Amino acid sequence: MDRISSKLRVGEKIGIGFALIGLLFVGVVWHFHETLRSVLADHQQLQSVFEARKSLALEIEVEMAGARNAERNFLLRHQERFAGDVDQRLQAMRDKVAALAAADPQSEQTARALQEAMTAYQESFREVAKAWRIMGLDENSGLQGAFRDKIHRLQELAARYNVDRLQTVLLQIRRSEKDLALRQDPAYGERVRKLIREFRQLIERSGLPDQVQHKLLAELATYARSFEPYAESALKSGNVAGGMGAFRDAAHRIEAILDAHYVPDLETSVLELRRREKDFLLRGGEAYPQMVVEIARRIHAQIAASPLSAADKALLAGLLRDYEQGFRDLVAHYDRIVQLTRGMDAAAERVAPLIKENVDQANQLMAARVAEIAAASRASIRLDLIVLACAIVLAVVFAIAITVRIVRPVRQMAGLLDDLAFGTPTARVKVYPGGRDEINAMAESVNALIDHRATFLGWWKSSMDELSARLALEGASSEEARDEAITDLRAATIARLRQLNAIRGRLLLHARSMVDVSRRIGAAGSVRADDGKALEHATQAMETLLEVLPPDDQPLGAGSGAGQVDATTGAGRVLVES
């Protein structure tokens, strides 16, 4: 690790340290971002899935309510536009159910059940609508129109055979006629004339056949003509001849004609028959068809007991039987509509529980999902705190590691410099060859300074030892003292030779460094700052070491005896002079 660190400059170390800390905090920010994105994705899922399911369920419920409302309007008003509204509502429901199926896989099964229930409801409604079309959406269509034509014809004939008002007016005419004979008051004659005019108008407005009307009008004209002489005679002479005359015979013939076309209470019975028919169409139920059957039986009896001709009786009875058959078909078809409507209601009732089930399921799933999101958020918060703490710890570790690798060698160099000022240090700062670190360069310089100081001190000490030995040799008074001085001089000379060998070794190292730098310069074609600095340091070191060596004209000398002493003395002299 220290070797790798030595390859980096102090600025690069600081930059890398800040970059690592920045990367740590970028990782923390990225982790927070991922956590936030996950939370947002969860909330978007709540909005896009569960809230969408609830919203779609409510929209489906609204559309179903609209379809049921249109269905009720169709059953009440029997208008085709309401049937179209039901189909439109159901189509809108299908679109929303398809959207519900696409919301999530859990909604797909509910959507299929809703589709099946809707299809069953729509098919049931179409059967009901078809049945109502057969029955008749109004009084002029379907089965209603068919039997209505028959009852209208019967009602028309019943009105034709209703001569109650004609008989009443005829009786009033006969009474006024007799009052004239009894009281001989002209007012009764005028009353008879007025009633004759009214009777004529009633005949003209009646539903009797034209030939019957002609007969009645002819007989009425005969009665009116024959009544005038009778009235004049009754007022003048009081001779009424017992009320006999042509007018009386005409009145009897009129009565006979009316009796021949009179069925008592026929029109009233027909109206009562229509009333019960309307009651059934309006309210339904089993009582009204029975009432219609009883009234029809009574009308048959009235027709059979009437003085009508056989042809007229057959016509009335045939119309009544056709009406009864049509009404029975209507009742049977109405019962089928009731059964179809129950099936339609049952199919519609299947939809509401499915919608409610979907809403309840969405609420439950949303509550569970909210709980999961809350738990995941709490876990994410804890994890974020752990990641942040780890990032802070790693940042501190990186800062300490980088700071230590900057501060420790500086502190060591400060101690060595302090030792250098007050003593002779033996330790060295650890140096990595080829390092680019400024601290490493400072360490090389400090080590070189210590080495140079040690070299100079060693050289100076050996020179002083040599000088002392030479002085002792010169001042030796005995052979024993001379031998001791020569031994000391030889030891000093050997020490200096060792120092020279050491200097030679360092010179060789600097020379090799210069060779390597020159090769790199030749290969690169330019001088790098590091190589230039290394070349400068090597040159300065060689210059310093060369200054230690004596000049060529003052060799160190070799051998023994006086020659050795002279050489040693010369070397010592050179050192002293230096």
Coordinates of C-alpha atoms in Angstrom, one line a residue, residues 186-572:
P186 CA -151.5 22.3 -26.2
A187 CA -148.2 22.2 -24.3
Y188 CA -148.2 18.4 -24.5
G189 CA -148.6 18.6 -28.3
E190 CA -145.6 20.8 -28.5
R191 CA -143.7 18.5 -26.2
V192 CA -144.5 15.5 -28.5
R193 CA -143.2 17.5 -31.5
K194 CA -140.0 18.4 -29.6
L195 CA -139.4 14.8 -28.5
I196 CA -140.0 13.7 -32.1
R197 CA -137.2 16.0 -33.3
E198 CA -135.0 14.7 -30.5
F199 CA -135.8 11.1 -31.4
R200 CA -134.9 11.8 -35.1
Q201 CA -131.6 13.2 -34.0
L202 CA -130.9 10.2 -31.8
I203 CA -131.6 7.9 -34.7
E204 CA -129.3 9.8 -37.0
R205 CA -126.5 9.7 -34.4
S206 CA -127.0 6.1 -33.4
G207 CA -124.8 3.2 -34.6
L208 CA -127.8 1.3 -36.0
P209 CA -127.4 0.0 -39.5
D210 CA -128.5 2.4 -42.3
Q211 CA -131.5 0.3 -43.3
V212 CA -132.7 0.2 -39.7
Q213 CA -132.3 3.9 -39.4
H214 CA -134.3 4.4 -42.6
K215 CA -137.1 2.2 -41.2
L216 CA -137.1 4.1 -38.0
L217 CA -137.1 7.5 -39.7
A218 CA -139.9 6.4 -42.0
E219 CA -142.0 5.1 -39.1
L220 CA -141.2 8.3 -37.2
A221 CA -142.4 10.4 -40.1
T222 CA -145.6 8.3 -40.3
Y223 CA -146.1 8.8 -36.6
A224 CA -145.5 12.6 -36.9
R225 CA -148.0 12.9 -39.8
S226 CA -150.7 10.9 -38.2
F227 CA -150.2 12.6 -34.8
E228 CA -151.2 16.1 -36.1
P229 CA -154.8 15.2 -36.9
Y230 CA -155.1 13.4 -33.7
A231 CA -153.8 16.3 -31.7
E232 CA -156.1 18.8 -33.5
S233 CA -159.1 16.7 -32.9
A234 CA -158.2 16.2 -29.3
L235 CA -157.9 20.0 -28.7
K236 CA -161.0 21.0 -30.6
S237 CA -163.6 18.4 -29.7
G238 CA -161.9 16.2 -27.2
N239 CA -162.6 13.3 -29.4
V240 CA -159.5 11.0 -29.0
A241 CA -161.1 7.7 -30.1
G242 CA -159.5 5.9 -27.2
G243 CA -156.0 6.9 -28.3
M244 CA -156.3 4.8 -31.4
G245 CA -154.9 5.7 -34.8
A246 CA -152.2 5.3 -37.3
F247 CA -149.7 7.1 -35.1
R248 CA -150.3 4.4 -32.5
D249 CA -149.5 1.6 -35.0
A250 CA -146.3 3.5 -36.2
A251 CA -145.2 3.8 -32.5
H252 CA -145.7 0.0 -32.1
R253 CA -143.7 -0.7 -35.2
I254 CA -140.9 1.6 -33.9
E255 CA -140.9 -0.3 -30.6
A256 CA -140.7 -3.6 -32.5
I257 CA -137.7 -2.4 -34.5
L258 CA -136.0 -1.2 -31.4
D259 CA -136.7 -4.4 -29.5
A260 CA -135.2 -6.4 -32.5
H261 CA -131.9 -4.5 -32.0
Y262 CA -131.7 -4.3 -28.3
V263 CA -129.4 -6.3 -26.0
P264 CA -129.8 -5.2 -22.4
D265 CA -126.6 -3.9 -20.8
L266 CA -124.4 -5.1 -23.6
E267 CA -122.4 -1.9 -24.0
T268 CA -122.0 -1.6 -20.2
S269 CA -120.8 -5.2 -20.0
V270 CA -118.3 -4.6 -22.8
L271 CA -117.0 -1.5 -21.1
E272 CA -116.6 -3.4 -17.8
L273 CA -114.8 -6.1 -19.8
R274 CA -112.4 -3.4 -21.1
R275 CA -111.9 -2.1 -17.6
R276 CA -110.8 -5.4 -16.2
E277 CA -108.5 -5.9 -19.3
K278 CA -106.9 -2.5 -18.6
D279 CA -106.6 -3.4 -14.9
F280 CA -104.7 -6.6 -15.9
L281 CA -102.4 -4.7 -18.3
L282 CA -101.7 -2.1 -15.6
R283 CA -101.3 -4.2 -12.5
G284 CA -101.0 -7.8 -13.6
G285 CA -102.2 -10.5 -11.1
E286 CA -104.3 -13.6 -11.4
A287 CA -107.7 -12.0 -10.4
Y288 CA -108.3 -9.8 -13.4
P289 CA -108.1 -12.6 -16.1
Q290 CA -110.7 -14.5 -14.1
M291 CA -112.9 -11.4 -14.0
V292 CA -112.6 -11.0 -17.7
V293 CA -113.7 -14.7 -18.2
E294 CA -116.8 -14.2 -16.0
I295 CA -117.8 -11.0 -17.7
A296 CA -117.3 -12.6 -21.1
R297 CA -119.5 -15.5 -20.0
R298 CA -122.2 -13.0 -18.9
I299 CA -122.0 -11.2 -22.3
H300 CA -122.5 -14.6 -24.1
A301 CA -125.6 -15.2 -22.0
Q302 CA -126.9 -11.7 -22.8
I303 CA -126.3 -12.2 -26.5
A304 CA -128.0 -15.6 -26.4
A305 CA -131.0 -14.2 -24.6
S306 CA -131.4 -11.2 -26.8
P307 CA -134.0 -10.9 -29.6
L308 CA -131.3 -10.4 -32.2
S309 CA -131.2 -12.3 -35.4
A310 CA -129.1 -15.5 -35.5
A311 CA -126.6 -13.8 -37.8
D312 CA -126.1 -10.9 -35.5
K313 CA -125.8 -13.2 -32.5
A314 CA -123.2 -15.3 -34.3
L315 CA -121.3 -12.2 -35.3
L316 CA -121.2 -10.9 -31.7
A317 CA -120.4 -14.3 -30.2
G318 CA -117.6 -14.8 -32.7
L319 CA -116.1 -11.4 -32.0
L320 CA -116.3 -12.1 -28.2
R321 CA -114.6 -15.6 -28.7
D322 CA -111.8 -14.0 -30.7
Y323 CA -111.3 -11.4 -28.0
E324 CA -111.2 -14.1 -25.3
Q325 CA -108.7 -16.1 -27.3
G326 CA -106.5 -13.1 -27.8
F327 CA -106.7 -12.1 -24.2
R328 CA -105.8 -15.7 -23.1
D329 CA -102.7 -15.5 -25.4
L330 CA -101.9 -12.1 -23.9
V331 CA -102.2 -13.5 -20.4
A332 CA -100.0 -16.5 -21.2
H333 CA -97.4 -14.2 -22.9
Y334 CA -97.6 -11.9 -19.9
D335 CA -96.8 -14.9 -17.6
R336 CA -93.8 -15.6 -19.8
I337 CA -92.7 -12.0 -19.5
V338 CA -92.9 -12.3 -15.8
Q339 CA -90.7 -15.4 -15.8
L340 CA -88.2 -13.7 -18.1
T341 CA -88.2 -10.6 -15.9
R342 CA -87.4 -12.7 -12.9
G343 CA -84.5 -14.3 -14.7
M344 CA -83.3 -10.9 -15.8
D345 CA -83.5 -9.6 -12.2
A346 CA -81.6 -12.6 -11.0
A347 CA -78.9 -12.0 -13.6
A348 CA -78.7 -8.3 -12.7
E349 CA -78.4 -9.2 -9.0
R350 CA -75.3 -11.3 -9.8
V351 CA -73.5 -8.1 -10.9
A352 CA -73.9 -6.1 -7.7
P353 CA -72.1 -8.6 -5.4
L354 CA -69.3 -8.9 -7.9
I355 CA -68.8 -5.2 -7.9
K356 CA -68.9 -5.0 -4.1
E357 CA -66.5 -8.0 -3.9
N358 CA -64.1 -6.2 -6.2
V359 CA -64.3 -3.0 -4.1
D360 CA -63.8 -4.9 -0.9
Q361 CA -60.9 -6.9 -2.4
A362 CA -59.3 -3.7 -3.6
N363 CA -59.7 -2.1 -0.1
Q364 CA -58.1 -5.2 1.5
L365 CA -55.3 -5.4 -0.9
M366 CA -54.7 -1.7 -0.7
A367 CA -54.6 -1.8 3.1
A368 CA -52.2 -4.8 3.0
R369 CA -50.0 -3.0 0.4
V370 CA -50.0 0.2 2.5
A371 CA -48.8 -1.9 5.5
E372 CA -46.1 -3.5 3.3
I373 CA -45.0 -0.1 2.0
A374 CA -44.8 1.3 5.5
A375 CA -42.7 -1.7 6.7
A376 CA -40.5 -1.4 3.6
S377 CA -40.1 2.3 4.2
R378 CA -39.1 1.7 7.8
A379 CA -36.6 -0.9 6.7
S380 CA -35.3 1.4 4.0
I381 CA -34.8 4.2 6.5
R382 CA -32.8 1.8 8.7
L383 CA -30.8 0.7 5.7
D384 CA -30.2 4.3 4.7
L385 CA -28.9 5.1 8.1
I386 CA -26.6 2.1 8.0
V387 CA -25.4 3.0 4.6
L388 CA -24.8 6.6 5.7
A389 CA -23.0 5.5 8.8
C390 CA -20.9 3.1 6.7
A391 CA -20.1 5.8 4.2
I392 CA -19.0 8.2 7.1
V393 CA -16.8 5.4 8.6
L394 CA -15.3 4.6 5.2
A395 CA -14.7 8.3 4.6
V396 CA -13.0 8.7 7.9
V397 CA -10.9 5.6 7.2
F398 CA -9.9 6.9 3.8
A399 CA -9.1 10.3 5.2
I400 CA -7.0 8.8 8.1
A401 CA -5.3 6.4 5.7
I402 CA -4.3 9.2 3.3
T403 CA -3.5 11.6 6.1
V404 CA -1.3 9.0 7.9
R405 CA 0.6 8.3 4.7
I406 CA 1.3 12.1 4.3
V407 CA 1.8 13.0 8.0
R408 CA 3.8 9.9 9.2
P409 CA 6.8 10.4 6.9
V410 CA 6.7 14.2 7.5
R411 CA 6.8 13.6 11.2
Q412 CA 9.6 11.1 10.8
M413 CA 11.6 13.5 8.7
A414 CA 11.0 16.2 11.3
G415 CA 12.4 13.9 14.0
L416 CA 15.4 13.0 11.8
L417 CA 16.1 16.7 11.1
D418 CA 15.9 17.4 14.8
D419 CA 18.3 14.5 15.5
L420 CA 20.5 15.9 12.7
A421 CA 20.7 19.3 14.4
F422 CA 21.7 17.9 17.8
G423 CA 23.2 14.5 17.1
T424 CA 24.1 11.8 14.6
P425 CA 20.9 10.0 13.5
T426 CA 21.2 6.4 12.4
A427 CA 17.7 5.8 11.2
R428 CA 16.5 6.6 7.7
V429 CA 13.2 7.5 6.2
K430 CA 11.8 4.7 4.1
V431 CA 12.1 5.6 0.4
Y432 CA 10.5 3.9 -2.6
P433 CA 12.6 4.1 -5.8
G434 CA 10.7 5.6 -8.7
G435 CA 8.1 7.2 -6.4
R436 CA 6.4 10.4 -7.5
D437 CA 5.3 11.5 -4.1
E438 CA 6.7 14.9 -2.9
I439 CA 7.1 13.3 0.5
N440 CA 9.1 10.5 -1.0
A441 CA 11.4 13.1 -2.7
M442 CA 11.7 15.0 0.6
A443 CA 12.7 11.7 2.2
E444 CA 15.3 11.0 -0.4
S445 CA 16.7 14.5 0.2
V446 CA 16.8 14.0 4.0
N447 CA 18.4 10.6 3.6
A448 CA 21.0 12.1 1.2
L449 CA 21.6 14.9 3.7
I450 CA 22.1 12.5 6.5
D451 CA 24.4 10.3 4.3
H452 CA 26.5 13.3 3.2
R453 CA 26.8 14.5 6.8
A454 CA 27.8 11.1 7.9
T455 CA 30.3 10.9 5.1
F456 CA 31.9 14.2 5.9
L457 CA 31.9 13.4 9.6
G458 CA 33.5 10.0 9.0
W459 CA 36.1 11.6 6.6
W460 CA 36.8 14.3 9.1
K461 CA 37.2 11.8 12.0
S462 CA 39.5 9.6 9.9
S463 CA 41.5 12.6 8.9
M464 CA 41.8 13.7 12.5
D465 CA 42.9 10.1 13.5
E466 CA 45.5 10.1 10.8
L467 CA 46.7 13.5 11.9
S468 CA 47.0 12.4 15.4
A469 CA 48.8 9.2 14.4
R470 CA 51.2 11.2 12.3
L471 CA 51.9 13.6 15.0
A472 CA 52.4 10.7 17.4
L473 CA 54.8 9.2 14.9
E474 CA 56.8 12.3 14.5
G475 CA 57.0 12.7 18.3
A476 CA 57.8 9.1 19.1
S477 CA 60.9 8.9 21.3
S478 CA 61.2 5.2 21.3
E479 CA 60.8 2.3 18.9
E480 CA 57.8 1.0 20.8
A481 CA 56.0 4.4 20.5
R482 CA 56.9 4.6 16.8
D483 CA 55.4 1.2 16.1
E484 CA 52.2 2.1 18.0
A485 CA 52.0 5.4 16.0
I486 CA 52.5 3.5 12.7
T487 CA 49.8 1.0 13.7
D488 CA 47.3 3.9 14.4
L489 CA 48.3 5.6 11.1
R490 CA 47.7 2.3 9.2
A491 CA 44.2 1.9 10.9
A492 CA 43.3 5.5 9.9
T493 CA 44.4 4.9 6.4
I494 CA 42.3 1.7 6.1
A495 CA 39.3 3.5 7.5
R496 CA 39.7 6.2 4.8
L497 CA 40.0 3.5 2.1
R498 CA 36.7 2.0 3.3
Q499 CA 35.1 5.4 3.1
L500 CA 36.4 5.8 -0.4
N501 CA 34.9 2.4 -1.4
A502 CA 31.6 3.5 0.1
I503 CA 31.8 6.8 -1.9
R504 CA 32.7 4.8 -5.0
G505 CA 29.6 2.6 -4.5
R506 CA 27.3 5.6 -4.2
L507 CA 29.0 7.2 -7.3
L508 CA 28.2 4.0 -9.2
L509 CA 24.6 4.1 -8.1
H510 CA 24.3 7.7 -9.2
A511 CA 26.0 6.9 -12.5
R512 CA 23.5 4.1 -13.1
S513 CA 20.7 6.4 -12.3
M514 CA 22.1 9.0 -14.8
V515 CA 22.3 6.2 -17.4
D516 CA 18.7 5.2 -16.9
V517 CA 17.5 8.8 -17.0
S518 CA 19.5 9.4 -20.2
R519 CA 17.9 6.3 -21.8
R520 CA 14.5 7.5 -20.8
I521 CA 15.3 10.9 -22.2
G522 CA 16.5 9.4 -25.5
A523 CA 13.4 7.2 -25.7
A524 CA 10.9 9.9 -24.9
G525 CA 12.6 12.7 -26.9
S526 CA 12.0 15.1 -24.1
V527 CA 12.9 15.6 -20.5
R528 CA 10.2 14.9 -17.9
A529 CA 10.2 17.0 -14.7
D530 CA 10.8 13.9 -12.6
D531 CA 13.8 12.7 -14.8
G532 CA 15.3 16.2 -14.8
K533 CA 15.0 16.4 -11.0
A534 CA 16.6 12.9 -10.7
L535 CA 19.4 13.8 -13.0
E536 CA 20.0 17.0 -11.1
H537 CA 20.1 15.2 -7.7
A538 CA 22.5 12.6 -9.0
T539 CA 24.9 15.2 -10.4
Q540 CA 24.8 17.2 -7.2
A541 CA 25.5 14.1 -5.2
M542 CA 28.5 13.1 -7.4
E543 CA 29.8 16.6 -7.2
T544 CA 29.6 16.5 -3.4
L545 CA 31.2 13.1 -3.2
L546 CA 34.0 14.1 -5.6
E547 CA 34.8 17.0 -3.4
V548 CA 35.7 14.6 -0.7
L549 CA 38.4 12.9 -2.8
P550 CA 42.0 14.4 -2.8
P551 CA 43.4 15.8 -6.0
D552 CA 45.4 13.6 -8.4
D553 CA 48.7 15.2 -7.4
Q554 CA 48.2 14.2 -3.7
P555 CA 47.6 10.4 -3.7
L556 CA 46.7 8.5 -0.7
G557 CA 49.8 6.2 -1.0
A558 CA 50.3 2.6 -0.2
G559 CA 52.9 0.1 1.3
S560 CA 54.7 0.2 4.7
G561 CA 57.4 2.1 6.5
A562 CA 58.4 5.6 5.5
G563 CA 56.6 5.5 2.2
Q564 CA 53.3 4.8 3.9
V565 CA 53.9 7.5 6.5
D566 CA 54.6 10.0 3.8
A567 CA 51.5 9.1 1.8
T568 CA 49.3 9.1 4.8
T569 CA 50.8 12.4 5.9
G570 CA 50.0 13.9 2.5
A571 CA 46.5 12.7 2.7
G572 CA 46.1 14.0 6.2

